[in-house]
C-alpha positions as YAML, in Angstrom:
chain: A
units: angstrom
residues:
- id: 1
  name: MET
  ca: [-22.93, 9.50, 63.37]
- id: 2
  name: SER
  ca: [-23.88, 5.89, 64.27]
- id: 3
  name: ASP
  ca: [-20.67, 4.63, 62.57]
- id: 4
  name: ASP
  ca: [-18.68, 6.40, 65.28]
- id: 5
  name: ILE
  ca: [-21.06, 5.83, 68.22]
- id: 6
  name: PRO
  ca: [-22.31, 2.33, 69.12]
- id: 7
  name: LEU
  ca: [-26.09, 1.79, 68.99]
- id: 8
  name: GLU
  ca: [-26.09, 0.84, 72.68]
- id: 9
  name: THR
  ca: [-24.65, 4.25, 73.57]
- id: 10
  name: LEU
  ca: [-27.28, 5.98, 71.42]
- id: 11
  name: PHE
  ca: [-30.08, 4.08, 73.19]
- id: 12
  name: VAL
  ca: [-28.66, 5.04, 76.60]
- id: 13
  name: LEU
  ca: [-28.43, 8.68, 75.47]
- id: 14
  name: LEU
  ca: [-32.00, 8.47, 74.19]
- id: 15
  name: ALA
  ca: [-33.21, 7.17, 77.57]
- id: 16
  name: ILE
  ca: [-31.43, 10.05, 79.34]
- id: 17
  name: LEU
  ca: [-33.02, 12.58, 77.00]
- id: 18
  name: ILE
  ca: [-36.50, 11.14, 77.60]
- id: 19
  name: ALA
  ca: [-35.87, 11.28, 81.36]
- id: 20
  name: LEU
  ca: [-34.83, 14.94, 81.02]
- id: 21
  name: SER
  ca: [-37.95, 15.66, 78.99]
- id: 22
  name: ALA
  ca: [-40.04, 14.07, 81.75]
- id: 23
  name: PHE
  ca: [-38.22, 16.21, 84.32]
- id: 24
  name: PHE
  ca: [-38.95, 19.42, 82.42]
- id: 25
  name: SER
  ca: [-42.62, 18.53, 81.87]
- id: 26
  name: GLY
  ca: [-43.25, 17.41, 85.43]
- id: 27
  name: THR
  ca: [-41.45, 20.28, 87.14]
- id: 28
  name: GLU
  ca: [-43.16, 22.85, 84.92]
- id: 29
  name: THR
  ca: [-46.57, 21.56, 86.03]
- id: 30
  name: ALA
  ca: [-45.48, 21.39, 89.68]
- id: 31
  name: LEU
  ca: [-44.06, 24.92, 89.76]
- id: 32
  name: MET
  ca: [-47.08, 26.43, 88.01]
- id: 33
  name: ARG
  ca: [-49.55, 24.50, 90.18]
- id: 34
  name: VAL
  ca: [-47.87, 24.79, 93.58]
- id: 35
  name: ASN
  ca: [-49.67, 26.84, 96.23]
- id: 36
  name: LYS
  ca: [-47.83, 30.18, 96.14]
- id: 37
  name: TYR
  ca: [-49.11, 31.19, 99.57]
- id: 38
  name: ARG
  ca: [-47.80, 27.97, 101.06]
- id: 39
  name: ILE
  ca: [-44.43, 28.61, 99.36]
- id: 40
  name: ARG
  ca: [-44.42, 32.14, 100.77]
- id: 41
  name: HIS
  ca: [-45.16, 30.77, 104.24]
- id: 42
  name: LEU
  ca: [-42.33, 28.22, 104.02]
- id: 43
  name: SER
  ca: [-40.02, 30.91, 102.66]
- id: 44
  name: LYS
  ca: [-40.69, 33.14, 105.66]
- id: 45
  name: LYS
  ca: [-39.90, 30.19, 107.93]
- id: 46
  name: GLY
  ca: [-36.47, 29.95, 106.28]
- id: 47
  name: ASN
  ca: [-36.96, 26.94, 103.99]
- id: 48
  name: LYS
  ca: [-34.13, 27.38, 101.43]
- id: 49
  name: SER
  ca: [-35.93, 25.55, 98.61]
- id: 50
  name: ALA
  ca: [-39.07, 27.62, 99.20]
- id: 51
  name: ILE
  ca: [-37.00, 30.83, 99.11]
- id: 52
  name: LEU
  ca: [-35.62, 29.85, 95.69]
- id: 53
  name: ALA
  ca: [-39.06, 28.74, 94.47]
- id: 54
  name: GLU
  ca: [-40.58, 32.08, 95.50]
- id: 55
  name: LYS
  ca: [-37.82, 33.96, 93.66]
- id: 56
  name: LEU
  ca: [-38.42, 31.87, 90.52]
- id: 57
  name: LEU
  ca: [-42.18, 32.37, 90.65]
- id: 58
  name: LYS
  ca: [-41.78, 36.14, 90.94]
- id: 59
  name: LYS
  ca: [-40.51, 36.07, 87.34]
- id: 60
  name: PRO
  ca: [-42.42, 33.15, 85.80]
- id: 61
  name: GLN
  ca: [-41.69, 34.31, 82.23]
- id: 62
  name: LYS
  ca: [-37.99, 33.53, 82.62]
- id: 63
  name: LEU
  ca: [-38.69, 30.20, 84.29]
- id: 64
  name: ILE
  ca: [-41.15, 29.10, 81.61]
- id: 65
  name: ALA
  ca: [-38.79, 30.26, 78.84]
- id: 66
  name: PHE
  ca: [-35.98, 28.18, 80.34]
- id: 67
  name: ILE
  ca: [-38.16, 25.08, 80.78]
- id: 68
  name: LEU
  ca: [-39.53, 25.32, 77.23]
- id: 69
  name: PHE
  ca: [-36.04, 25.83, 75.82]
- id: 70
  name: GLY
  ca: [-34.69, 22.82, 77.73]
- id: 71
  name: ASN
  ca: [-37.65, 20.60, 76.90]
- id: 72
  name: ASN
  ca: [-37.62, 21.41, 73.20]
- id: 73
  name: LEU
  ca: [-33.84, 20.99, 73.03]
- id: 74
  name: VAL
  ca: [-33.87, 17.48, 74.52]
- id: 75
  name: ASN
  ca: [-36.89, 16.46, 72.42]
- id: 76
  name: PHE
  ca: [-35.26, 17.64, 69.18]
- id: 77
  name: ILE
  ca: [-32.00, 15.85, 70.02]
- id: 78
  name: ALA
  ca: [-33.99, 12.69, 70.87]
- id: 79
  name: ALA
  ca: [-35.84, 12.91, 67.55]
- id: 80
  name: SER
  ca: [-32.52, 13.26, 65.69]
- id: 81
  name: ILE
  ca: [-31.07, 10.20, 67.42]
- id: 82
  name: VAL
  ca: [-34.21, 8.17, 66.68]
- id: 83
  name: GLY
  ca: [-33.96, 9.22, 63.03]
- id: 84
  name: VAL
  ca: [-30.34, 8.06, 62.76]
- id: 85
  name: VAL
  ca: [-30.89, 4.79, 64.65]
- id: 86
  name: SER
  ca: [-34.13, 3.99, 62.79]
- id: 87
  name: MET
  ca: [-32.51, 4.62, 59.41]
- id: 88
  name: GLU
  ca: [-29.64, 2.28, 60.25]
- id: 89
  name: ILE
  ca: [-31.90, -0.48, 61.57]
- id: 90
  name: GLY
  ca: [-34.85, -0.33, 59.16]
- id: 91
  name: GLY
  ca: [-34.24, 2.26, 56.47]
- id: 92
  name: PRO
  ca: [-37.02, 4.77, 55.54]
- id: 93
  name: THR
  ca: [-39.73, 2.47, 56.93]
- id: 94
  name: GLY
  ca: [-37.77, 2.24, 60.17]
- id: 95
  name: VAL
  ca: [-37.72, 6.05, 60.42]
- id: 96
  name: ILE
  ca: [-41.53, 6.14, 60.23]
- id: 97
  name: ILE
  ca: [-41.88, 3.41, 62.87]
- id: 98
  name: GLY
  ca: [-39.23, 5.04, 65.07]
- id: 99
  name: THR
  ca: [-40.96, 8.43, 64.87]
- id: 100
  name: VAL
  ca: [-44.34, 6.92, 65.85]
- id: 101
  name: LEU
  ca: [-42.76, 4.98, 68.72]
- id: 102
  name: LEU
  ca: [-40.89, 8.05, 70.00]
- id: 103
  name: THR
  ca: [-44.11, 10.10, 69.87]
- id: 104
  name: ILE
  ca: [-45.96, 7.49, 71.94]
- id: 105
  name: ILE
  ca: [-43.09, 7.13, 74.44]
- id: 106
  name: VAL
  ca: [-42.73, 10.90, 74.88]
- id: 107
  name: LEU
  ca: [-46.50, 11.34, 75.23]
- id: 108
  name: LEU
  ca: [-46.82, 8.62, 77.88]
- id: 109
  name: PHE
  ca: [-43.55, 8.79, 79.81]
- id: 110
  name: ALA
  ca: [-42.30, 12.35, 79.26]
- id: 111
  name: GLU
  ca: [-45.59, 14.26, 79.20]
- id: 112
  name: SER
  ca: [-48.71, 12.56, 80.55]
- id: 113
  name: ALA
  ca: [-47.29, 10.59, 83.49]
- id: 114
  name: PRO
  ca: [-44.91, 13.30, 84.83]
- id: 115
  name: LYS
  ca: [-47.57, 16.03, 84.56]
- id: 116
  name: THR
  ca: [-50.16, 13.86, 86.33]
- id: 117
  name: ILE
  ca: [-47.75, 13.02, 89.17]
- id: 118
  name: ALA
  ca: [-46.69, 16.67, 89.44]
- id: 119
  name: ALA
  ca: [-50.31, 17.81, 89.62]
- id: 120
  name: LEU
  ca: [-50.89, 15.40, 92.51]
- id: 121
  name: PHE
  ca: [-47.72, 16.32, 94.43]
- id: 122
  name: PRO
  ca: [-46.74, 19.83, 93.28]
- id: 123
  name: GLU
  ca: [-44.93, 20.92, 96.44]
- id: 124
  name: LYS
  ca: [-42.85, 17.74, 96.75]
- id: 125
  name: ILE
  ca: [-41.62, 18.21, 93.18]
- id: 126
  name: ALA
  ca: [-41.46, 22.02, 92.93]
- id: 127
  name: LEU
  ca: [-39.24, 22.58, 95.98]
- id: 128
  name: PRO
  ca: [-36.36, 20.23, 95.00]
- id: 129
  name: ALA
  ca: [-36.64, 21.37, 91.37]
- id: 130
  name: SER
  ca: [-36.16, 25.00, 92.45]
- id: 131
  name: ASN
  ca: [-32.66, 24.14, 93.68]
- id: 132
  name: ILE
  ca: [-31.79, 23.02, 90.15]
- id: 133
  name: TYR
  ca: [-33.64, 25.72, 88.20]
- id: 134
  name: TYR
  ca: [-32.60, 28.79, 90.18]
- id: 135
  name: PRO
  ca: [-28.86, 28.77, 89.33]
- id: 136
  name: LEU
  ca: [-29.56, 27.73, 85.71]
- id: 137
  name: VAL
  ca: [-32.13, 30.49, 85.18]
- id: 138
  name: LYS
  ca: [-29.66, 32.95, 86.74]
- id: 139
  name: LEU
  ca: [-26.88, 31.73, 84.46]
- id: 140
  name: MET
  ca: [-29.01, 31.99, 81.32]
- id: 141
  name: GLY
  ca: [-30.60, 35.30, 82.34]
- id: 142
  name: PRO
  ca: [-29.51, 37.35, 79.28]
- id: 143
  name: PHE
  ca: [-30.59, 34.62, 76.84]
- id: 144
  name: LEU
  ca: [-33.98, 34.24, 78.55]
- id: 145
  name: ALA
  ca: [-34.45, 38.01, 78.57]
- id: 146
  name: PHE
  ca: [-33.83, 37.94, 74.79]
- id: 147
  name: ILE
  ca: [-36.51, 35.25, 74.34]
- id: 148
  name: ASN
  ca: [-38.99, 37.14, 76.52]
- id: 149
  name: PHE
  ca: [-38.31, 40.36, 74.59]
- id: 150
  name: PHE
  ca: [-39.52, 38.75, 71.37]
- id: 151
  name: THR
  ca: [-42.40, 37.05, 73.18]
- id: 152
  name: ASN
  ca: [-43.58, 40.45, 74.44]
- id: 153
  name: ILE
  ca: [-43.35, 41.88, 70.91]
- id: 154
  name: VAL
  ca: [-45.62, 39.06, 69.66]
- id: 155
  name: LEU
  ca: [-48.04, 39.73, 72.56]
- id: 156
  name: LYS
  ca: [-48.15, 43.44, 71.67]
- id: 157
  name: ILE
  ca: [-48.84, 42.62, 68.02]
- id: 158
  name: LEU
  ca: [-51.72, 40.37, 69.15]
- id: 159
  name: GLY
  ca: [-53.01, 43.17, 71.37]
- id: 160
  name: SER
  ca: [-52.29, 41.39, 74.63]
- id: 161
  name: LYS
  ca: [-50.01, 42.08, 77.55]
- id: 162
  name: PRO
  ca: [-48.92, 40.17, 80.67]
- id: 163
  name: ASP
  ca: [-51.26, 40.55, 83.62]
- id: 164
  name: ASN
  ca: [-49.40, 41.59, 86.75]
- id: 165
  name: ASN
  ca: [-52.48, 41.25, 88.95]
- id: 166
  name: ASP
  ca: [-52.75, 37.46, 88.80]
- id: 167
  name: GLU
  ca: [-51.59, 37.12, 92.40]
- id: 168
  name: LYS
  ca: [-54.23, 39.49, 93.78]
- id: 169
  name: LEU
  ca: [-57.47, 37.99, 95.07]
- id: 170
  name: SER
  ca: [-60.80, 39.78, 95.03]
- id: 171
  name: ILE
  ca: [-63.14, 39.74, 98.04]
- id: 172
  name: GLU
  ca: [-65.36, 37.19, 96.28]
- id: 173
  name: GLU
  ca: [-62.37, 34.95, 95.58]
- id: 174
  name: LEU
  ca: [-61.32, 35.15, 99.23]
- id: 175
  name: LYS
  ca: [-64.85, 34.17, 100.29]
- id: 176
  name: THR
  ca: [-64.72, 31.16, 98.01]
- id: 177
  name: LEU
  ca: [-61.31, 30.26, 99.45]
- id: 178
  name: ILE
  ca: [-62.72, 30.36, 102.98]
- id: 179
  name: ASN
  ca: [-65.83, 28.35, 102.08]
- id: 180
  name: GLU
  ca: [-64.19, 25.67, 99.98]
- id: 181
  name: GLY
  ca: [-60.52, 25.69, 100.91]
- id: 182
  name: MET
  ca: [-60.94, 25.61, 104.67]
- id: 183
  name: THR
  ca: [-63.36, 22.74, 105.15]
- id: 184
  name: LYS
  ca: [-61.63, 21.63, 108.37]
- id: 185
  name: THR
  ca: [-62.06, 25.05, 109.96]
- id: 186
  name: SER
  ca: [-64.97, 25.26, 112.38]
- id: 187
  name: ILE
  ca: [-68.14, 26.98, 111.17]
- id: 188
  name: ASP
  ca: [-67.77, 29.69, 113.84]
- id: 189
  name: ARG
  ca: [-64.26, 30.56, 112.64]
- id: 190
  name: GLN
  ca: [-65.45, 30.64, 109.03]
- id: 191
  name: LYS
  ca: [-68.25, 33.04, 110.01]
- id: 192
  name: ILE
  ca: [-65.77, 35.30, 111.81]
- id: 193
  name: MET
  ca: [-63.48, 35.37, 108.77]
- id: 194
  name: MET
  ca: [-66.42, 36.09, 106.45]
- id: 195
  name: GLY
  ca: [-67.47, 38.90, 108.81]
- id: 196
  name: VAL
  ca: [-64.00, 40.42, 108.60]
- id: 197
  name: LEU
  ca: [-64.21, 40.40, 104.80]
...
């Protein structure tokens, strides 16, 4: 492989793959952490990215399946390239060193940092990412349905099933939301809302 492709090209390709891995990791965190009620509000106001995000989040199994497939694909390709390059540069010892280095780089730059940034700014990352994910998830719909079919079989074997009531809030959860999530609301307004509940 490396006889046909220059090492410089392989390093550039490796950098692109790590960037893609960071994209998948960060956007997954952002989309799963974003405030769904805020997205719904923006969607009703006509925000195109929010409309796509809301559609994606209505079927999170397909979205997660696509992200995991993409992330694993780029990570496996990156590992293969590191193996080839390391073997050429340093032989078997080089492969060990290359594997350790790749693990550290992926952990820091393609997992930890992107997920932390996405957790801090979920909406700013989730909305633009939805424009990329929506057509791709649509395109790969049959393949993702196939993956989810086998995932559901495994869940049934383990005696578990997807919970469709995750979006619903109990009265107690709504009270907590009013008390803790609306700190800028006046006390009188909070009391009125609690009275309504």
